[in-house]
Structure formats: C-alpha cells, structure tokens
Amino acid sequence: MQRRTTGLIAVLSALGMTATLAGCGSSEDSGDVTLKLVAADYGDSSANSSQKYWDTLVKEYEAKHPGIKVEVSVYSWNDVDRKVKEMVAAGKAPDMAQIGAYADYAAAGKLYTADDVLSIPVQADFVSELSTAGQLNRVQYGMPFAASTRLLFYNKKLFAQAGITGAPKTWDELAADAKALKAAGVKTPYALPLGPEEAQAETMQWLLSGGDGYLSSVGTYNLDSAQNVATFAWLKDELVGKGLTGPTAPAKLNRAAAFAAFTRGEVGMLSGHPTLMKMAAKKGVKFGMVPMPGVDSGPKATMGVADWMTAFRKNGHKQQIGDFLDFVYNEKNVLAFSHEYDLLPVTNSASEAMAADKDDADMGPFLEELPTSQLYPVGKTSWASVSADIKKQIGKAVSPSGNPAAILGQLQRTADAADTSDIAE
C-alpha cells in the first residue's frame, strides 16, 4: 500500500506541479523497527479476547513487512486508559494506543495528526461524524477505531411471563414494566450499571433521555442542570428506591456483569450496544430492541460511542505507524473487527458493505442511529478526567443516602475546574 508521501507526489505530478518533500529518506525509514501498540479488550472471555484479533492481524501484516514488528498489549477497559496514562507519564509512551479519549494528549503535543500518519484515501474513508468528533481545534488527532449506539434491550420471555405486551416508550411505562417484572419474580427488572467500568455511558444515555446531556448549547459542562438533577432523582426514587434494579447496587454493577446477567435470563431490560446481541443469541435468549424511552413523549437523542486510535510522537516512527494503520483500516480488517465484536464500522466503505449484507440485517437499527447520535465530548481536553470522575462518583447519586443534586453539583465543580485549567494552558 502506498504511503501518504507517495500519494502526494502522484497528485502533484498529475497537476503538473513540483514540490520538495522534506524529511524523506530519514533514519526512521530504514532498518528494523518494533512498534508498540496498547489496545483495549472488547472480548467477554479469553476465547474472544481482542488479543487474538490483534495477533492474527499482526501476523498477516508482518509477513508482508519483514522490517517491521508490532507488539500488542491488550488490557481491559477498566485498566487501559490508566495504563497508557502511566506509560506516558513515565516517558515510555507506546507508538499507538487504542483508548477512550485523545484530546488531552493532543493538546500536550504528544500525538501525530491523522494527516501525519494516514494515507489520504484511508483518512477520507472515515464516517464524517466520527472524523469531526476526533478533532481538536479543527485538526484530527483521534482516529475512530470502533463505534456503537445504544438501544433498550428487553427479554421477550420475561415480558410475556409478566403480562407485558409491548416495549416501553416513556419512563413511566419503563417503571411500570419494571414493577410487573419484579412481581413476576424477575431478579433484575432493569439493570443500571453505574460501576466504574462504563458508568459514563449509562449516565449519558439517561441524561439524553431526560432531555439534556453533558454539555450546554455553547459547549460548556452542565452536569448539574435542573433536567439532569431531575433525571437522577427519578432513577433514585422510581427505580433504585423501589427495588427495581436488582440485588447489586448500581455503583457496584459493571456493564460486563449486567450483560452477562441478561444472557442468563436474569434481567428484564437494560441499555445495550450491538455486542449484547451476539452474547444473548449464543445463550438462546429471545430479545427485542427499541430506542431508549424518553422522559415523557417517547425516545429522545441516542448516545453514540467511538473509541479512538492514537499515534504518539515519542518514538518517532511516523512512517511505520502510518503504514501499519493503513493496513488496520482497510475494509477487510475493519469488517472483521466489527463482525467479531458486533460493533459498527468506522469507515464508509465497511459501513456500506455491512448495510448491504443481509447477514448483517440485525445491525441495521444501530447503523441507522449513528448519524444522529450524540457522542461523548471527547474533543474537550478535560473529558478524560471528567469521565474518570463520573465513573467514581455517579453511582453515589442513586444510593439510599445519595443526593443527586449534591453529587452532580460536585461533578460540575470539578468539571469546571478541569475545563478552566485546560483553557488557561
């Protein structure tokens, strides 16, 4: 595959123009190079660990590029962001990291831009909404790696046993269905994972369903808005307080555990992404999927999530990083990853291929939600620290002694401080 400099020369030649390309033939272009990549694990067991995906991909790549070795270290989502942060702080940044945020590293000047490392066709193939979300000050640093949207999953068998004939469209209907499920003996009528694994996702989906979100219309944090406080007060009083969220306290319930319980037939409803389809189908669970209910008049905005590939400047392997990432993002590999973990492709070519494949018809509802979904505010350099704070604190808002207004107010103050610090820098 041609690298960016080769493609640029071809374009300039076609236009009858000449240019001097500085830096070609630098020391990084010769000799053996070992690239280090830190990646997140999307598997739910050792059998489908992301390590296996990367090992297969790297083996194929190295066979065609004998001068380049790629070492991949895979960590759980509980640990991967922290691990990369520690490596960077110790001056041992990897060449690439596939993680949950990029803006703080970009603002510190530690990352290559997408322009620096990707060939033009590969960069242009990204879904436009995701490319935009990967920008800091209108420059793309975050390269989308995986995407998903959220829908409400419900267990059809449990619904039938509880006498429920249709999926909920409003919060009142969801609460009523949860009460019916509890009366029918369902262990967890609605699973509310506000534990440290992915509390920021469950939180955002509920805030959107309540008509607000993490940011104001001018792009500042508004975690403690009246609507957001009302949302968590409702969760505390109408779901958690009435024993409708199961035996595990939301602050201690992680997404993986909630998904596993759904596949065991113990959960009536929960917010889920495409990965849950495959997990539930393997276990023989009959389920339905609908947009997340809204506070009053039906579904509101849906949350979208993108995870990011970043390329660190520390080791100076720009050419080799770019060549490897061009391989990572070819249509075959993007589809292979998306199929393995039931996630949405981040490139137009792979998305079109998935939409056209009748075997991928069950992904249709999620693909349809992506263009209008709202993503985390990953373009804010403060988001990584704000997200970490949400993971630690938000579960307390729905505890028996919790005060939603106080917890959201505390989160707002720390978010404001982080945002102000970033602006000052």
Coordinates of C-alpha atoms in Angstrom, one line a residue:
M1 CA 0.0 0.0 0.0
Q2 CA 1.4 3.4 -0.9
R3 CA 2.2 5.8 1.9
R4 CA 1.0 9.3 2.1
T5 CA 4.2 10.9 0.6
T6 CA 3.9 8.6 -2.5
G7 CA 0.3 9.5 -3.0
L8 CA 1.0 13.2 -2.6
I9 CA 3.8 13.1 -5.2
A10 CA 1.3 11.4 -7.6
V11 CA -1.3 14.1 -7.0
L12 CA 1.2 16.9 -7.6
S13 CA 2.6 15.3 -10.7
A14 CA -1.0 15.0 -12.1
L15 CA -1.5 18.7 -11.6
G16 CA 1.8 19.5 -13.3
M17 CA 3.3 20.8 -10.1
T18 CA 6.6 20.1 -8.3
A19 CA 7.4 20.1 -4.7
T20 CA 10.3 19.4 -2.4
L21 CA 9.3 16.9 0.2
A22 CA 11.4 17.5 3.3
G23 CA 12.3 14.6 5.6
C24 CA 12.1 11.8 3.0
G25 CA 14.8 9.2 3.5
S26 CA 15.1 10.0 7.2
S27 CA 16.6 7.4 9.6
E28 CA 13.2 6.2 10.6
D29 CA 12.6 4.9 7.1
S30 CA 15.4 2.3 7.2
G31 CA 16.3 -0.6 9.4
D32 CA 14.1 -2.9 11.6
V33 CA 11.5 -1.2 13.7
T34 CA 9.4 -2.6 16.5
L35 CA 6.1 -0.8 17.0
K36 CA 4.3 -1.0 20.4
L37 CA 0.5 -0.8 20.5
V38 CA -1.6 -0.8 23.6
A39 CA -5.2 -1.8 22.9
A40 CA -8.5 -2.3 24.8
D41 CA -10.1 -5.7 25.2
Y42 CA -13.6 -6.0 23.6
G43 CA -14.0 -9.7 24.3
D44 CA -16.1 -11.1 27.1
S45 CA -13.9 -14.1 27.8
S46 CA -10.4 -15.4 26.9
A47 CA -12.0 -17.2 24.0
N48 CA -12.6 -14.0 22.1
S49 CA -10.1 -11.7 23.6
S50 CA -9.0 -8.8 21.4
Q51 CA -5.5 -10.2 21.8
K52 CA -6.5 -12.9 19.4
Y53 CA -7.8 -10.4 16.8
W54 CA -4.6 -8.4 17.0
D55 CA -2.3 -11.5 16.9
T56 CA -4.0 -12.6 13.7
L57 CA -3.8 -9.2 12.1
V58 CA -0.2 -8.5 13.1
K59 CA 0.9 -11.9 11.8
E60 CA -0.6 -11.1 8.4
Y61 CA 1.0 -7.6 8.4
E62 CA 4.4 -8.8 9.5
A63 CA 4.5 -11.4 6.8
K64 CA 4.2 -8.7 4.2
H65 CA 6.5 -6.2 6.0
P66 CA 9.6 -8.1 7.2
G67 CA 11.3 -5.0 8.5
I68 CA 8.5 -4.1 11.0
K69 CA 7.5 -5.9 14.1
V70 CA 4.3 -5.0 16.1
E71 CA 4.0 -5.8 19.8
V72 CA 0.4 -5.5 21.1
S73 CA -0.5 -5.4 24.7
V74 CA -4.3 -5.7 25.5
Y75 CA -5.9 -4.5 28.7
S76 CA -9.4 -4.4 30.0
W77 CA -11.4 -1.3 29.7
N78 CA -11.1 -0.9 33.4
D79 CA -7.3 -0.5 33.0
V80 CA -6.3 0.5 29.5
D81 CA -6.7 4.3 29.8
R82 CA -4.9 4.3 33.2
K83 CA -2.1 2.1 31.8
V84 CA -1.4 4.4 28.9
K85 CA -1.5 7.5 31.1
E86 CA 1.1 5.9 33.4
M87 CA 3.3 4.9 30.4
V88 CA 3.2 8.5 29.0
A89 CA 3.9 10.0 32.4
A90 CA 6.9 7.7 32.7
G91 CA 8.3 8.9 29.4
K92 CA 7.5 5.5 27.8
A93 CA 4.6 6.2 25.5
P94 CA 3.7 3.5 23.1
D95 CA 3.7 4.1 19.4
M96 CA 0.0 3.7 19.3
A97 CA -2.8 3.4 21.8
Q98 CA -6.4 2.4 21.2
I99 CA -8.2 4.0 24.1
G100 CA -11.3 6.1 25.1
A101 CA -10.0 9.6 24.7
Y102 CA -7.3 11.6 22.8
A103 CA -7.7 15.3 23.4
D104 CA -5.6 15.7 26.5
Y105 CA -2.6 14.0 24.7
A106 CA -3.2 16.1 21.6
A107 CA -3.3 19.3 23.5
A108 CA 0.0 18.4 25.1
G109 CA 1.6 18.0 21.7
K110 CA 2.2 14.3 22.2
L111 CA 0.3 12.9 19.2
Y112 CA 0.7 12.8 15.4
T113 CA -2.2 14.2 13.5
A114 CA -4.3 11.9 11.3
D115 CA -2.7 13.8 8.4
D116 CA 0.7 12.9 9.6
V117 CA 0.2 9.2 9.5
L118 CA -2.7 8.1 7.3
S119 CA -2.8 7.9 3.6
I120 CA -5.4 10.3 2.0
P121 CA -7.8 7.5 0.9
V122 CA -7.9 5.9 4.4
Q123 CA -8.4 9.2 6.1
A124 CA -11.2 10.2 3.7
D125 CA -13.0 6.9 4.3
F126 CA -13.8 7.6 7.9
V127 CA -17.5 8.3 8.7
S128 CA -17.6 12.1 8.7
E129 CA -19.3 12.5 12.1
L130 CA -16.6 10.4 13.7
S131 CA -13.8 12.3 11.9
T132 CA -15.3 15.5 13.3
A133 CA -15.5 14.1 16.8
G134 CA -11.8 13.2 16.5
Q135 CA -10.8 16.8 16.1
L136 CA -9.2 19.3 18.5
N137 CA -9.2 22.9 17.2
R138 CA -10.3 21.5 13.8
V139 CA -7.4 19.2 13.5
Q140 CA -8.0 15.5 13.6
Y141 CA -5.9 13.6 16.2
G142 CA -8.3 10.9 17.2
M143 CA -8.8 8.2 14.6
P144 CA -12.0 6.4 15.2
F145 CA -11.5 2.7 15.8
A146 CA -14.9 1.3 16.9
A147 CA -18.3 2.7 17.2
S148 CA -21.7 1.8 18.7
T149 CA -25.0 3.2 19.5
R150 CA -27.4 2.2 22.3
L151 CA -30.8 0.7 22.3
L152 CA -33.1 -0.7 25.0
F153 CA -32.8 -4.5 25.1
Y154 CA -35.7 -6.4 26.7
N155 CA -36.2 -10.1 27.4
K156 CA -39.3 -11.2 25.5
K157 CA -39.8 -14.3 27.6
L158 CA -39.8 -12.4 30.8
F159 CA -42.0 -9.7 29.4
A160 CA -44.6 -12.4 28.4
Q161 CA -44.4 -14.0 31.8
A162 CA -45.1 -10.6 33.4
G163 CA -48.0 -10.0 31.0
I164 CA -46.3 -7.1 29.2
T165 CA -47.4 -6.9 25.6
G166 CA -45.1 -4.1 24.2
A167 CA -41.8 -2.4 24.8
P168 CA -41.8 0.9 26.9
K169 CA -41.6 4.3 25.1
T170 CA -41.6 6.5 28.2
W171 CA -40.1 6.5 31.6
D172 CA -43.5 5.9 33.3
E173 CA -44.0 2.9 31.0
L174 CA -40.5 1.6 31.8
A175 CA -41.1 1.9 35.5
A176 CA -44.5 0.2 35.2
D177 CA -42.9 -2.7 33.2
A178 CA -40.1 -3.0 35.8
K179 CA -42.7 -3.3 38.6
A180 CA -44.6 -6.0 36.6
L181 CA -41.3 -7.9 36.1
K182 CA -40.4 -7.7 39.8
A183 CA -43.9 -9.0 40.7
A184 CA -43.3 -11.9 38.3
G185 CA -40.1 -12.9 40.1
V186 CA -37.5 -11.4 37.8
K187 CA -34.2 -10.9 39.6
T188 CA -33.3 -7.6 37.9
P189 CA -36.1 -5.8 36.2
Y190 CA -33.8 -3.0 34.9
A191 CA -30.0 -3.3 35.1
L192 CA -28.5 0.0 35.9
P193 CA -24.7 -0.3 35.6
L194 CA -23.1 2.7 37.3
G195 CA -20.0 0.9 38.3
P196 CA -16.5 2.1 37.3
E197 CA -16.3 0.1 34.0
E198 CA -18.6 2.3 31.9
A199 CA -20.8 4.5 34.2
Q200 CA -20.2 7.5 31.9
A201 CA -22.2 5.7 29.2
E202 CA -25.2 4.7 31.2
T203 CA -25.2 8.2 32.7
M204 CA -25.1 9.9 29.3
Q205 CA -27.9 7.8 27.9
W206 CA -30.2 8.6 30.8
L207 CA -29.3 12.3 30.6
L208 CA -30.1 12.4 26.9
S209 CA -33.4 10.5 27.6
G210 CA -34.2 13.2 30.1
G211 CA -33.8 15.9 27.5
D212 CA -30.3 17.2 28.4
G213 CA -26.8 15.8 28.4
Y214 CA -23.2 16.5 29.4
L215 CA -22.8 19.9 27.6
S216 CA -24.8 23.1 27.2
S217 CA -25.7 24.6 23.9
V218 CA -22.5 26.6 24.0
G219 CA -20.2 23.6 24.7
T220 CA -19.7 24.1 28.5
Y221 CA -20.4 21.4 31.0
N222 CA -23.8 21.4 32.6
L223 CA -23.8 18.2 34.6
D224 CA -25.9 19.8 37.4
S225 CA -28.6 21.3 35.2
A226 CA -32.2 21.1 36.5
Q227 CA -33.1 18.4 33.9
N228 CA -30.1 16.3 34.8
V229 CA -30.8 16.5 38.5
A230 CA -34.4 15.6 37.9
T231 CA -33.2 12.6 35.8
F232 CA -31.1 11.1 38.6
A233 CA -33.7 11.9 41.2
W234 CA -36.2 9.9 39.2
L235 CA -33.7 7.0 38.9
K236 CA -33.1 7.1 42.6
D237 CA -36.7 7.3 43.6
E238 CA -38.6 5.4 40.9
L239 CA -36.2 2.6 40.0
V240 CA -33.5 2.1 42.6
G241 CA -35.5 3.1 45.6
K242 CA -38.3 0.7 44.7
G243 CA -36.0 -2.3 44.3
L244 CA -36.3 -2.5 40.5
T245 CA -32.6 -2.6 39.7
G246 CA -31.7 -5.9 41.2
P247 CA -29.6 -7.2 44.1
T248 CA -26.3 -5.4 43.2
A249 CA -26.1 -1.7 44.0
P250 CA -25.8 0.3 40.7
A251 CA -22.5 1.8 42.0
K252 CA -21.0 -1.7 42.1
L253 CA -22.6 -3.1 38.9
N254 CA -20.4 -3.0 35.8
R255 CA -21.6 -3.2 32.3
A256 CA -20.0 -6.6 31.7
A257 CA -21.8 -8.1 34.7
A258 CA -25.1 -6.6 33.6
F259 CA -24.7 -8.0 30.1
A260 CA -23.8 -11.5 31.4
A261 CA -26.9 -11.4 33.7
F262 CA -29.0 -10.5 30.7
T263 CA -27.7 -13.5 28.8
R264 CA -28.5 -15.7 31.8
G265 CA -32.2 -14.6 31.6
E266 CA -32.0 -12.7 34.9
V267 CA -32.5 -9.2 33.5
G268 CA -35.7 -7.8 32.1
M269 CA -34.4 -4.6 30.5
L270 CA -31.1 -2.7 30.0
S271 CA -29.4 -0.3 27.7
G272 CA -27.1 -2.2 25.4
H273 CA -24.9 -1.9 22.3
P274 CA -24.6 -4.4 19.4
T275 CA -22.2 -6.7 21.3
L276 CA -25.0 -7.8 23.5
M277 CA -26.9 -9.2 20.5
K278 CA -24.3 -11.9 19.9
M279 CA -23.9 -12.7 23.5
A280 CA -27.6 -13.1 24.1
A281 CA -28.2 -15.1 20.9
K282 CA -25.5 -17.6 21.8
K283 CA -27.3 -18.2 25.1
G284 CA -30.7 -18.6 23.4
V285 CA -32.2 -15.5 24.9
K286 CA -35.2 -14.1 22.9
F287 CA -34.9 -10.4 23.0
G288 CA -36.2 -7.2 21.4
M289 CA -34.5 -3.9 20.8
V290 CA -36.1 -0.4 20.7
P291 CA -34.9 3.2 21.1
M292 CA -34.3 4.2 24.8
P293 CA -37.5 5.6 26.3
G294 CA -37.8 9.3 26.9
V295 CA -38.9 11.2 30.0
D296 CA -42.4 11.8 28.6
S297 CA -43.1 11.8 24.9
G298 CA -41.1 8.9 23.7
P299 CA -37.4 8.4 22.6
K300 CA -35.0 11.3 22.7
A301 CA -31.5 11.5 21.4
T302 CA -29.5 8.3 21.3
M303 CA -25.9 8.0 22.7
G304 CA -23.2 7.1 20.3
V305 CA -19.7 5.9 21.3
A306 CA -16.5 5.9 19.4
D307 CA -13.2 4.6 20.7
W308 CA -10.0 6.1 19.4
M309 CA -6.7 5.1 17.9
T310 CA -3.9 7.5 18.7
A311 CA -0.4 7.7 17.4
F312 CA 2.3 9.0 19.8
R313 CA 5.2 11.1 18.6
K314 CA 7.6 10.0 21.3
N315 CA 9.5 7.2 19.4
G316 CA 9.5 9.0 16.0
H317 CA 8.1 6.1 14.0
K318 CA 5.7 8.1 11.9
Q319 CA 6.3 6.3 8.6
Q320 CA 5.9 2.8 10.1
I321 CA 2.9 3.8 12.2
G322 CA 1.2 5.1 9.2
D323 CA 1.9 2.1 7.1
F324 CA 0.5 -0.2 9.8
L325 CA -2.6 1.9 10.4
D326 CA -3.4 1.9 6.7
F327 CA -3.4 -1.8 7.0
V328 CA -5.6 -1.8 10.1
Y329 CA -8.2 0.4 8.4
N330 CA -8.6 -1.5 5.2
E331 CA -12.2 -2.6 4.6
K332 CA -11.5 -6.3 5.3
N333 CA -9.9 -5.7 8.7
V334 CA -12.5 -3.1 9.8
L335 CA -15.3 -5.5 8.9
A336 CA -13.5 -8.4 10.6
F337 CA -13.3 -6.5 13.9
S338 CA -16.8 -5.2 13.6
H339 CA -18.2 -8.7 13.0
E340 CA -16.1 -10.3 15.8
Y341 CA -17.4 -7.9 18.4
D342 CA -20.7 -6.8 16.8
L343 CA -19.7 -3.1 16.6
L344 CA -20.3 -0.5 14.0
P345 CA -17.7 0.1 11.3
V346 CA -15.9 3.5 11.4
T347 CA -15.3 3.7 7.7
N348 CA -17.8 4.4 4.9
S349 CA -16.7 1.5 2.8
A350 CA -17.1 -1.0 5.6
S351 CA -20.4 0.6 6.7
E352 CA -21.8 0.3 3.2
A353 CA -20.7 -3.3 2.9
M354 CA -22.4 -4.1 6.2
A355 CA -25.6 -2.3 5.3
A356 CA -25.8 -4.2 2.0
D357 CA -25.1 -7.6 3.6
K358 CA -28.4 -9.4 4.5
D359 CA -26.4 -11.4 7.1
D360 CA -25.8 -8.1 8.9
A361 CA -29.5 -7.1 8.9
D362 CA -29.7 -7.1 12.7
M363 CA -27.1 -4.3 12.8
G364 CA -29.5 -2.1 10.8
P365 CA -31.2 -0.3 13.8
F366 CA -27.8 0.6 15.3
L367 CA -26.4 1.8 11.9
E368 CA -29.5 4.0 11.5
E369 CA -28.9 5.6 14.9
L370 CA -25.2 6.5 14.3
P371 CA -25.5 9.6 12.1
T372 CA -27.8 11.5 14.5
S373 CA -26.4 10.1 17.8
Q374 CA -24.6 12.2 20.3
L375 CA -21.1 11.3 21.3
Y376 CA -19.0 11.9 24.4
P377 CA -17.4 15.3 24.4
V378 CA -14.1 13.8 23.5
G379 CA -12.9 16.9 21.8
K380 CA -12.6 18.6 25.2
T381 CA -9.1 18.1 26.7
S382 CA -10.8 17.8 30.1
W383 CA -13.1 14.9 29.1
A384 CA -10.7 12.2 30.2
S385 CA -10.5 13.5 33.8
V386 CA -14.3 14.4 33.9
S387 CA -15.2 10.9 32.6
A388 CA -13.0 9.3 35.3
D389 CA -14.7 11.4 38.0
I390 CA -18.1 10.4 36.7
K391 CA -17.1 6.7 36.9
K392 CA -16.0 7.2 40.5
Q393 CA -18.9 9.3 41.8
I394 CA -22.1 9.0 39.9
G395 CA -23.2 5.7 41.5
K396 CA -23.5 7.5 44.8
A397 CA -26.3 9.7 43.4
V398 CA -28.7 6.8 43.4
S399 CA -27.6 5.2 46.7
P400 CA -30.1 5.1 49.6
S401 CA -28.4 8.1 51.3
G402 CA -27.4 9.7 48.0
N403 CA -28.3 13.3 47.0
P404 CA -28.4 13.6 43.2
A405 CA -28.2 17.4 43.3
A406 CA -25.1 17.3 45.6
I407 CA -23.3 14.6 43.6
L408 CA -24.0 16.3 40.2
G409 CA -23.0 19.6 41.7
Q410 CA -19.7 18.2 42.9
L411 CA -19.1 16.7 39.4
Q412 CA -19.9 20.1 37.9
R413 CA -17.4 21.9 40.1
T414 CA -14.6 19.5 39.2
A415 CA -15.5 19.6 35.5
D416 CA -15.5 23.4 35.6
A417 CA -12.1 23.4 37.2
A418 CA -10.7 21.0 34.7
D419 CA -12.1 23.0 31.8
T420 CA -10.8 26.3 33.2
S421 CA -7.3 24.7 33.7
D422 CA -7.3 23.5 30.1
I423 CA -8.3 26.9 28.7
A424 CA -5.6 28.6 30.8
E425 CA -3.0 26.2 29.5

